[in-house]
Each structure stands twice: as structure tokens, then as C-alpha cells.
Short mmCIF file of C-alpha atoms in Angstrom, two decimals:
data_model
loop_
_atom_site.label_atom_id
_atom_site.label_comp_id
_atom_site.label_asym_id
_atom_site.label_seq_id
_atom_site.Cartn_x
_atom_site.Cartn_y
_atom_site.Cartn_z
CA UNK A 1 -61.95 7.76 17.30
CA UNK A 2 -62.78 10.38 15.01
CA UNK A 3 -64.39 9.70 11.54
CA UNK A 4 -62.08 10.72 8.90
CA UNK A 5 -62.41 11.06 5.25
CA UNK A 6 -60.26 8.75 3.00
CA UNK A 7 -58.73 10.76 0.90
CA UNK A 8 -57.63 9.37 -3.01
CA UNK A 9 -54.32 7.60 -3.25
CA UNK A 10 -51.40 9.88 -4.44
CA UNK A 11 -48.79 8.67 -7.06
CA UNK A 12 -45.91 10.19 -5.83
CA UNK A 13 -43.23 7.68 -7.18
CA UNK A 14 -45.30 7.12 -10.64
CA UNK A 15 -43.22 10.04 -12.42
CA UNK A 16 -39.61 8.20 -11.00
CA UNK A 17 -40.91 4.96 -11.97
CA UNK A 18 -41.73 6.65 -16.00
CA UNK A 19 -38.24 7.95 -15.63
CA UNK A 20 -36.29 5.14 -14.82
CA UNK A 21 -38.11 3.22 -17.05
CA UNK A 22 -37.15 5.56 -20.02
CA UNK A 23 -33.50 5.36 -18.40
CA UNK A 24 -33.14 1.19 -18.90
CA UNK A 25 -34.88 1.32 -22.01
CA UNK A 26 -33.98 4.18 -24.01
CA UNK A 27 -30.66 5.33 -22.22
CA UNK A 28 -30.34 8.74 -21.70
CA UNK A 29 -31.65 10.11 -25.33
CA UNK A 30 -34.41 7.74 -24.46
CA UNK A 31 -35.19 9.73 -21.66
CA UNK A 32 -34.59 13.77 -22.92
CA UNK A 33 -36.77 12.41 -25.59
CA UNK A 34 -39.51 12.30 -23.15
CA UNK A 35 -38.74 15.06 -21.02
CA UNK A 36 -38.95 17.09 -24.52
CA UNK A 37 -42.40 15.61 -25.02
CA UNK A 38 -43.46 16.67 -21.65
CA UNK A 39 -42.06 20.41 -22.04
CA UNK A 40 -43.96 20.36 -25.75
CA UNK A 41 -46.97 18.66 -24.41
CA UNK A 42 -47.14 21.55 -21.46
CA UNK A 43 -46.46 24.41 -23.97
CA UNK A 44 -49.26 23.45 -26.31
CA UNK A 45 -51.86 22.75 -22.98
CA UNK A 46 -50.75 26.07 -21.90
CA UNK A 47 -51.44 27.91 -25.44
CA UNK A 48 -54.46 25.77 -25.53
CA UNK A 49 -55.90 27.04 -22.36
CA UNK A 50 -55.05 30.99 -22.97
CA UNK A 51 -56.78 30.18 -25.99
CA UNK A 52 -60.03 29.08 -24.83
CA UNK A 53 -60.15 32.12 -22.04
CA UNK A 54 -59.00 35.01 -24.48
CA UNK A 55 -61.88 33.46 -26.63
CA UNK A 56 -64.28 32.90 -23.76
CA UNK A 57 -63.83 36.96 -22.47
CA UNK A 58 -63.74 38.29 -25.81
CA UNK A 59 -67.22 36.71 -26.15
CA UNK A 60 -68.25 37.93 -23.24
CA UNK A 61 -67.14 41.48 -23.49
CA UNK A 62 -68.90 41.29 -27.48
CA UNK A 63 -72.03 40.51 -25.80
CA UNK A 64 -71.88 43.43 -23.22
CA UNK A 65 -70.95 45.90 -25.96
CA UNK A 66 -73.81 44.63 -28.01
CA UNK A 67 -76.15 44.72 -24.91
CA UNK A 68 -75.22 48.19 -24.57
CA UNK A 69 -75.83 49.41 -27.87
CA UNK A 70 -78.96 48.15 -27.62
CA UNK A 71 -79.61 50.44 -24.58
CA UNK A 72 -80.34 54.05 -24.27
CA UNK A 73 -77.73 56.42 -23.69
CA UNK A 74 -80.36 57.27 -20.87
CA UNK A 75 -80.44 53.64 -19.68
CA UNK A 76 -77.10 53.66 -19.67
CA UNK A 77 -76.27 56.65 -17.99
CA UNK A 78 -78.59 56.09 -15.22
CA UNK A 79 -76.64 52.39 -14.38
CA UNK A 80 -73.27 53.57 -14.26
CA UNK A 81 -74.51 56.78 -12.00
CA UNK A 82 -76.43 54.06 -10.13
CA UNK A 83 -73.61 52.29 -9.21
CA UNK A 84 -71.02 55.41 -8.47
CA UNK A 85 -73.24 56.41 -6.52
CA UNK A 86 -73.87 53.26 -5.04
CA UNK A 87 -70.52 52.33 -4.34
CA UNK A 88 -69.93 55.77 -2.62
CA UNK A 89 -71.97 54.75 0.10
CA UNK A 90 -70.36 51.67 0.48
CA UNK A 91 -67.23 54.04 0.99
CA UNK A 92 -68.38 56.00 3.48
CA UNK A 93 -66.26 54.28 6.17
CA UNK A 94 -63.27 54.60 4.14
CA UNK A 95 -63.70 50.75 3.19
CA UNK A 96 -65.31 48.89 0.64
CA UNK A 97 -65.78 45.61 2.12
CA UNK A 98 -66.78 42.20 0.15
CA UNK A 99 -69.90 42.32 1.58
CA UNK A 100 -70.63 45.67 0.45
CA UNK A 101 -69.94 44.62 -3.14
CA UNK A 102 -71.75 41.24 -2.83
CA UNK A 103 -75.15 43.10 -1.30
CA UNK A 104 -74.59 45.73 -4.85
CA UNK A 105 -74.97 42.55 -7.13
CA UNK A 106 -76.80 40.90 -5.20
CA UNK A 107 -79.12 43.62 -5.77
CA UNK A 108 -79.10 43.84 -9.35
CA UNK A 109 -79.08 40.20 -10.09
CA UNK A 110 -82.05 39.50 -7.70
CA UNK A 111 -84.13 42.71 -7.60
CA UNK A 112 -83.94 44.09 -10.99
CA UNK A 113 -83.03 40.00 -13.03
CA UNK A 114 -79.74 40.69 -14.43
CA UNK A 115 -78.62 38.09 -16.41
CA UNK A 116 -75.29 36.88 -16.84
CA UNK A 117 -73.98 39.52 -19.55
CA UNK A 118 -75.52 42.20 -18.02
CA UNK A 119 -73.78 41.20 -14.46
CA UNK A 120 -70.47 41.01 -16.24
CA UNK A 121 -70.86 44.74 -17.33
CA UNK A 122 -72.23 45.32 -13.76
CA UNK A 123 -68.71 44.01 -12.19
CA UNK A 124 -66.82 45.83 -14.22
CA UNK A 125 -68.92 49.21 -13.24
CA UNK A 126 -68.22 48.15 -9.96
CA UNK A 127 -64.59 47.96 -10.10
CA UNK A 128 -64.39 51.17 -11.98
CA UNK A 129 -66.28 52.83 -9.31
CA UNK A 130 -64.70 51.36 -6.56
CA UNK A 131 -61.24 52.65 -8.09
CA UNK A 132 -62.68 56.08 -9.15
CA UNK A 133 -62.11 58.89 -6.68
CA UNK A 134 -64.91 61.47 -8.21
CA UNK A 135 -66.69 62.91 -5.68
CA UNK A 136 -70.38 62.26 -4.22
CA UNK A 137 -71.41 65.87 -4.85
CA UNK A 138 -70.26 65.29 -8.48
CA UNK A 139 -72.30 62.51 -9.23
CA UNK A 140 -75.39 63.79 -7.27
CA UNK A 141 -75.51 67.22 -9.23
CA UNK A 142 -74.44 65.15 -12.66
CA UNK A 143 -77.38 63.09 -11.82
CA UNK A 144 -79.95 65.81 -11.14
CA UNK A 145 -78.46 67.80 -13.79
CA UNK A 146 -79.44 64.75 -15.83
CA UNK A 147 -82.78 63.23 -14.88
CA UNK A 148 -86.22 64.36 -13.95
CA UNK A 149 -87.95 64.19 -11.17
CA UNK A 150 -89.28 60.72 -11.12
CA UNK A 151 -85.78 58.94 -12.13
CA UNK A 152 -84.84 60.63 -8.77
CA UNK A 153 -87.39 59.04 -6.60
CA UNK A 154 -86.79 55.85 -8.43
CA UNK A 155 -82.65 56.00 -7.61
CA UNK A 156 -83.76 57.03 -3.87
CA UNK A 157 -85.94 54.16 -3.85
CA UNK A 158 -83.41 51.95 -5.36
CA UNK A 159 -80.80 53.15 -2.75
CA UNK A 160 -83.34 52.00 0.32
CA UNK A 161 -83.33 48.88 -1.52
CA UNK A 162 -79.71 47.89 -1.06
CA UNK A 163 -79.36 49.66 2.12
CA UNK A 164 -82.15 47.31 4.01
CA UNK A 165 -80.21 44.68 2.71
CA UNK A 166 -78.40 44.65 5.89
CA UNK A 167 -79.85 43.43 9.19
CA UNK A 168 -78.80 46.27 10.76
CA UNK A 169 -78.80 49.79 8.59
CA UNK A 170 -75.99 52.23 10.03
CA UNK A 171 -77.11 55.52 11.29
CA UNK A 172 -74.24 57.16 9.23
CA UNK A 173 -75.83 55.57 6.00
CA UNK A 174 -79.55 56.38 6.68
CA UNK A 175 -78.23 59.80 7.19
CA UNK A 176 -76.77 59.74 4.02
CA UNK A 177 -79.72 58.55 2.44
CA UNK A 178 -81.77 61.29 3.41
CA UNK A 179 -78.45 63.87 2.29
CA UNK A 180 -78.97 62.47 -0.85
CA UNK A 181 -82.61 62.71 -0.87
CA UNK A 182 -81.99 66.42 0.07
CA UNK A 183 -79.23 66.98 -2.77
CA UNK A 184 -82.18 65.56 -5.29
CA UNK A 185 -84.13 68.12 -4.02
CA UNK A 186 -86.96 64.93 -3.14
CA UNK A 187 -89.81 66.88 -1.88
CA UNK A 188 -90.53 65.72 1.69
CA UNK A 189 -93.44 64.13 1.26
CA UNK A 190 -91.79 61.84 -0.85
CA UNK A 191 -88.61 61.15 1.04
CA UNK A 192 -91.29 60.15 4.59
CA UNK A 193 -92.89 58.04 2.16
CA UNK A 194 -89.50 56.24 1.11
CA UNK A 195 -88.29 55.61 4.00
CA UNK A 196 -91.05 54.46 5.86
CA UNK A 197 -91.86 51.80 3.79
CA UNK A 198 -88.46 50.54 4.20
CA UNK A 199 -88.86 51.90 8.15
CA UNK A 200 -91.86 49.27 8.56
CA UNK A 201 -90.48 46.30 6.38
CA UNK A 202 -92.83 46.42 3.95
CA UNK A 203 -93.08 44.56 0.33
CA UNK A 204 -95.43 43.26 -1.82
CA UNK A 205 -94.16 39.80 -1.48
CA UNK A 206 -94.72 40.39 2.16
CA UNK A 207 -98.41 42.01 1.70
CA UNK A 208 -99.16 39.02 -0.45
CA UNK A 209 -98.15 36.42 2.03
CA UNK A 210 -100.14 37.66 4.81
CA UNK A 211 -103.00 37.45 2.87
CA UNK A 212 -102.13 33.88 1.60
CA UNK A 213 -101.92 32.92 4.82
CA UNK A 214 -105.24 35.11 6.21
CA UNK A 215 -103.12 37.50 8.58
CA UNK A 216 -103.41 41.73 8.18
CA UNK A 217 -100.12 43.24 8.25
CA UNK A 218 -99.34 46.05 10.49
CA UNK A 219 -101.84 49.38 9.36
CA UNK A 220 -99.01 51.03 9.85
CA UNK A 221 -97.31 49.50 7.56
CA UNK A 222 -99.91 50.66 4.51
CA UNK A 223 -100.12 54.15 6.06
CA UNK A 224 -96.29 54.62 5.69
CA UNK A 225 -96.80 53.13 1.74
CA UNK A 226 -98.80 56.21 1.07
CA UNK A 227 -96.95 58.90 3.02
CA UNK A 228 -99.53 58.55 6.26
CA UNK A 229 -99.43 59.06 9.58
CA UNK A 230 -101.78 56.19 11.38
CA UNK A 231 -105.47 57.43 11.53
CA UNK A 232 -105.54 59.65 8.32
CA UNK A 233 -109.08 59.70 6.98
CA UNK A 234 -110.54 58.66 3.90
CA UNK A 235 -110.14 61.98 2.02
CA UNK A 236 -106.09 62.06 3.11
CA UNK A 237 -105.73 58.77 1.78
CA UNK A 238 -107.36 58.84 -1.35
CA UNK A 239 -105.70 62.18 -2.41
CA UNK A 240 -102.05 60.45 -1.22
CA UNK A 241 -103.25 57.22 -3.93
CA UNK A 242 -104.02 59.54 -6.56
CA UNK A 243 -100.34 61.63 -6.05
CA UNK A 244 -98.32 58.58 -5.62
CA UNK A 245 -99.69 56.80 -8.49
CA UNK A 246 -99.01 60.04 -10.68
CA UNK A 247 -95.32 59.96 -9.58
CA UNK A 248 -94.17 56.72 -10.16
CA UNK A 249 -96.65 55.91 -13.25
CA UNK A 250 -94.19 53.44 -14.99
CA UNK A 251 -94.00 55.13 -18.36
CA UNK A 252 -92.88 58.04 -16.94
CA UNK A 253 -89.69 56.25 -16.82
CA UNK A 254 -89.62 54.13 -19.27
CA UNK A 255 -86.57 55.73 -21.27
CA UNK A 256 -84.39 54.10 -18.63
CA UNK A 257 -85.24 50.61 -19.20
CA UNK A 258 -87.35 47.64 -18.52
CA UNK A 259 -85.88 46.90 -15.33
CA UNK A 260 -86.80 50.30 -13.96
CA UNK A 261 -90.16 50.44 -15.42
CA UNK A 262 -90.72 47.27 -13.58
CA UNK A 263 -89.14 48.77 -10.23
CA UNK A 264 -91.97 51.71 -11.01
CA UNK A 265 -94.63 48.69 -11.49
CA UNK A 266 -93.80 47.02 -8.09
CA UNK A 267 -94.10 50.36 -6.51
CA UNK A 268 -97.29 51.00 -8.31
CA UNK A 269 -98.71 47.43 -6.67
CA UNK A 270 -97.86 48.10 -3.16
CA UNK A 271 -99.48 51.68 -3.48
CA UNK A 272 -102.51 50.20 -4.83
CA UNK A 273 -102.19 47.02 -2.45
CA UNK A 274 -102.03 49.61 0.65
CA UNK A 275 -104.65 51.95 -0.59
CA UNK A 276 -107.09 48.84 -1.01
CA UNK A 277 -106.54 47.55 2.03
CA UNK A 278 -107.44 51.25 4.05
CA UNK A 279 -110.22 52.24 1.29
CA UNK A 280 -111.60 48.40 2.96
CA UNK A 281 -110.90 49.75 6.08
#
């Protein structure tokens, strides 16, 4: 036999028993006199509860406006485009799934710390995108209308982020990847340096590890950090150091937050992490 869980007793007859006591001892004025304390009692419970949740989301939504005055119209900007755009990959096969919109916060509550206000305001981008029916091309030109240069390699970088993600990275979103790239106008330097990195797996929690535990990564790994193809010589690579680390120098984009500056600072470490390990070489 089976195991089975034993679930808690029920108390299906308790309410008849309550009623036919009321009945014998209070006739039947006995018993609407309860039935109106019930109905009163549920009302006020009910107005109770509204209460506390109108009270608990207009909290909420206070602390999201007040997080984003606090920002930069910049800052600001550069989220909700984030997300749009974002969210218009996710659409690309005419679906948005749950998965899709997990892996998007996901993404900003692990890789860039949201907390919980700032995920509340992230949802609600979400949903607004997810609803909206403005046009890739429109954000894309908005967005390089908008920002320099390296704000663009930092989005393209942040959209290889949430694209690996996956297990598996459809063609038909790689593809539009690089379209997007393109739109930027990313040089292509930059865009073979983007997506190899992703290409080969890399990270600097991954770099670190191997050498915690005394194993080289792949060379081709820290080749495709700096733009490289295997076997570049020492001139090629210190050149590709000096240009990468001029491009995504984190006060360069500063003006759209902390949590971008630190995206630049990560991608500062694994350029210097990869051009140590071939200067060594």
C-alpha cells in the first residue's frame, strides 16, 4: 500500500451544529441575530483587508515614484528603452511566453541587484511593454537618437546577457541581435567582440573559478574577450586592451546609473583578466 498523507480533519457539520444551537436557544431571532453578526463580521474583514492592500500598493508605488525622482531622466530613459526593447525580442515569435518574462527579471534582479522597489517598477515596465505595440525600429532609432556610443555597446552587451540565458539561443534571436547591433551602428569590431564572449561562455565568475581551482580556461576564450582571433601577437593584443578599456571606461557611463557603471566595471575585469592572462602567455 501506498503511503498517503493524513490530511487535517474538516468540520463540515460545525456550522449546522452553531445553527441549531442558536435555533433551541434563541428561537429564530436568536438565530438572524447571528447570521447578522456573521454578514457584519464578513463586511468589516472584507473592508479590513482592501484596506491593508490599497495601503500596502500605495506604499509601494510612493517608493517607486520616489526611487525615480531620484534617478536621471537619462537613467530612466535608458531602463524603460531597455526593456521595450527587451521585450520585443521576446516577441519575435509572436508570443511572449512566461519564461521569456521570468529570464527579463531574472536578469535585472540577479545581474544588475534590483531590489524589491525597483523590481516592482521593473514589472510594471514589463507589462507596459508587453501591451505596447510601438515598433522595434522606433525604439532602436529613439535609442540611438538618444545615447552615445558607449550606452550602445553597453545595451548590446546587456541584450547577450539575457539572451544566453537560455540553454539553447535561437538562430532567429542571435540574428536579431546582430540587426540590432547593425541599427546601433556598433562598429564591427565591437559587435565580434560581443558576441564571442558570449560565443565561448565566458565570465569573470567563470575566469575566477578556474583559477581557484588551478585549471586555464580555453585561450580562446580570452582571445574572443578582446576581439582576437587565436594566435594574435603581443602587439595585436595590447593595442585591443588599450581600445577596449577606452570604450567601456565606467565613467563614461555613469549618467545612467550605478547598476550600469557596474555592468561597465565587470566588463572592464574580464578585459583586464583576459589581457593578463595572454600578456603571461
Amino acid at each position: 500500500m501506498q503511503y498517503q498523507r493524513h490530511e487535517q480533519p474538516g468540520c463540515g457539520g460545525c456550522i449546522l451544529i452553531v445553527l441549531l444551537f442558536s435555533l433551541l436557544t434563541g428561537g429564530f431571532s436568536g438565530l438572524f441575530n447571528f447570521l447578522g453578526f456573521l454578514l457584519y463580521s464578513g463586511i468589516i474583514a472584507i473592508l479590513i483587508f482592501i484596506g491593508i492592500f490599497w495601503g500596502f500598493s500605495y506604499w509601494i508605488q510612493k517608493k517607486v515614484s520616489t526611487y525615480e525622482a531620484s534617478q536621471t531622466e537619462s537613467h530612466n530613459r535608458f531602463v524603460w528603452l531597455l526593456v521595450q526593447i527587451l521585450t520585443n525580442i521576446a516577441k519575435i515569435d509572436g508570443v511572449v511566453t512566461k519564461e521569456e518574462i521570468s529570464a527579463i527579471q531574472n536578469f535585472f534582479q540577479h545581474n544588475l541587484r534590483y531590489d524589491q522597489t525597483r523590481m516592482y517598477w521593473v514589472k510594471n515596465l514589463i507589462k507596459e511593454a508587453v501591451s505596447s505595440t510601438q515598433s522595434m525600429d522606433s525604439l532602436l532609432q529613439e535609442f540611438r537618437d538618444t545615447f552615445a556610443y558607449e550606452p550602445r555597446l553597453i545595451l548590446l552587451e546587456l541584450i547577450y546577457q539575457v539572451l544566453y540565458t537560455k540553454t539553447q539561443v535561437p538562430e532567429a534571436e542571435l540574428k536579431l541581435a546582430r540587426d540590432i547591433a547593425n541599427f546601433l551602428q556598433i562598429k564591427d569590431y565591437d559587435k565580434r567582440t560581443i558576441e564571442a564572449k558570449y560565443k565561448y561562455g565566458y565570465s569573470q565568475q567563470q575566469q575566477q573559478q578556474q583559477q581557484a581551482y588551478g585549471r586555464p580556461g580555453s585561450m580562446d576564450q580570452y582571445y574572443a574577450v578582446l576581439g582576437l582571433k587565436p594566435g594574435a601577437d603581443a602587439a595585436m593584443i595590447k593595442k585591443a586592451h588599450r581600445k577596449l578599456s577606452l570604450k567601456y571606461h565606467p565613467d563614461k557611463v555613469q549618467h545612467l546609473g550605478e547598476e550600469f557603471r557596474a555592468v561597465a566595471e565587470e566588463k572592464m575585469k574580464e578585459i583586464n583578466a583576459a589581457y593578463d592572462i595572454l600578456k603571461k602567455k
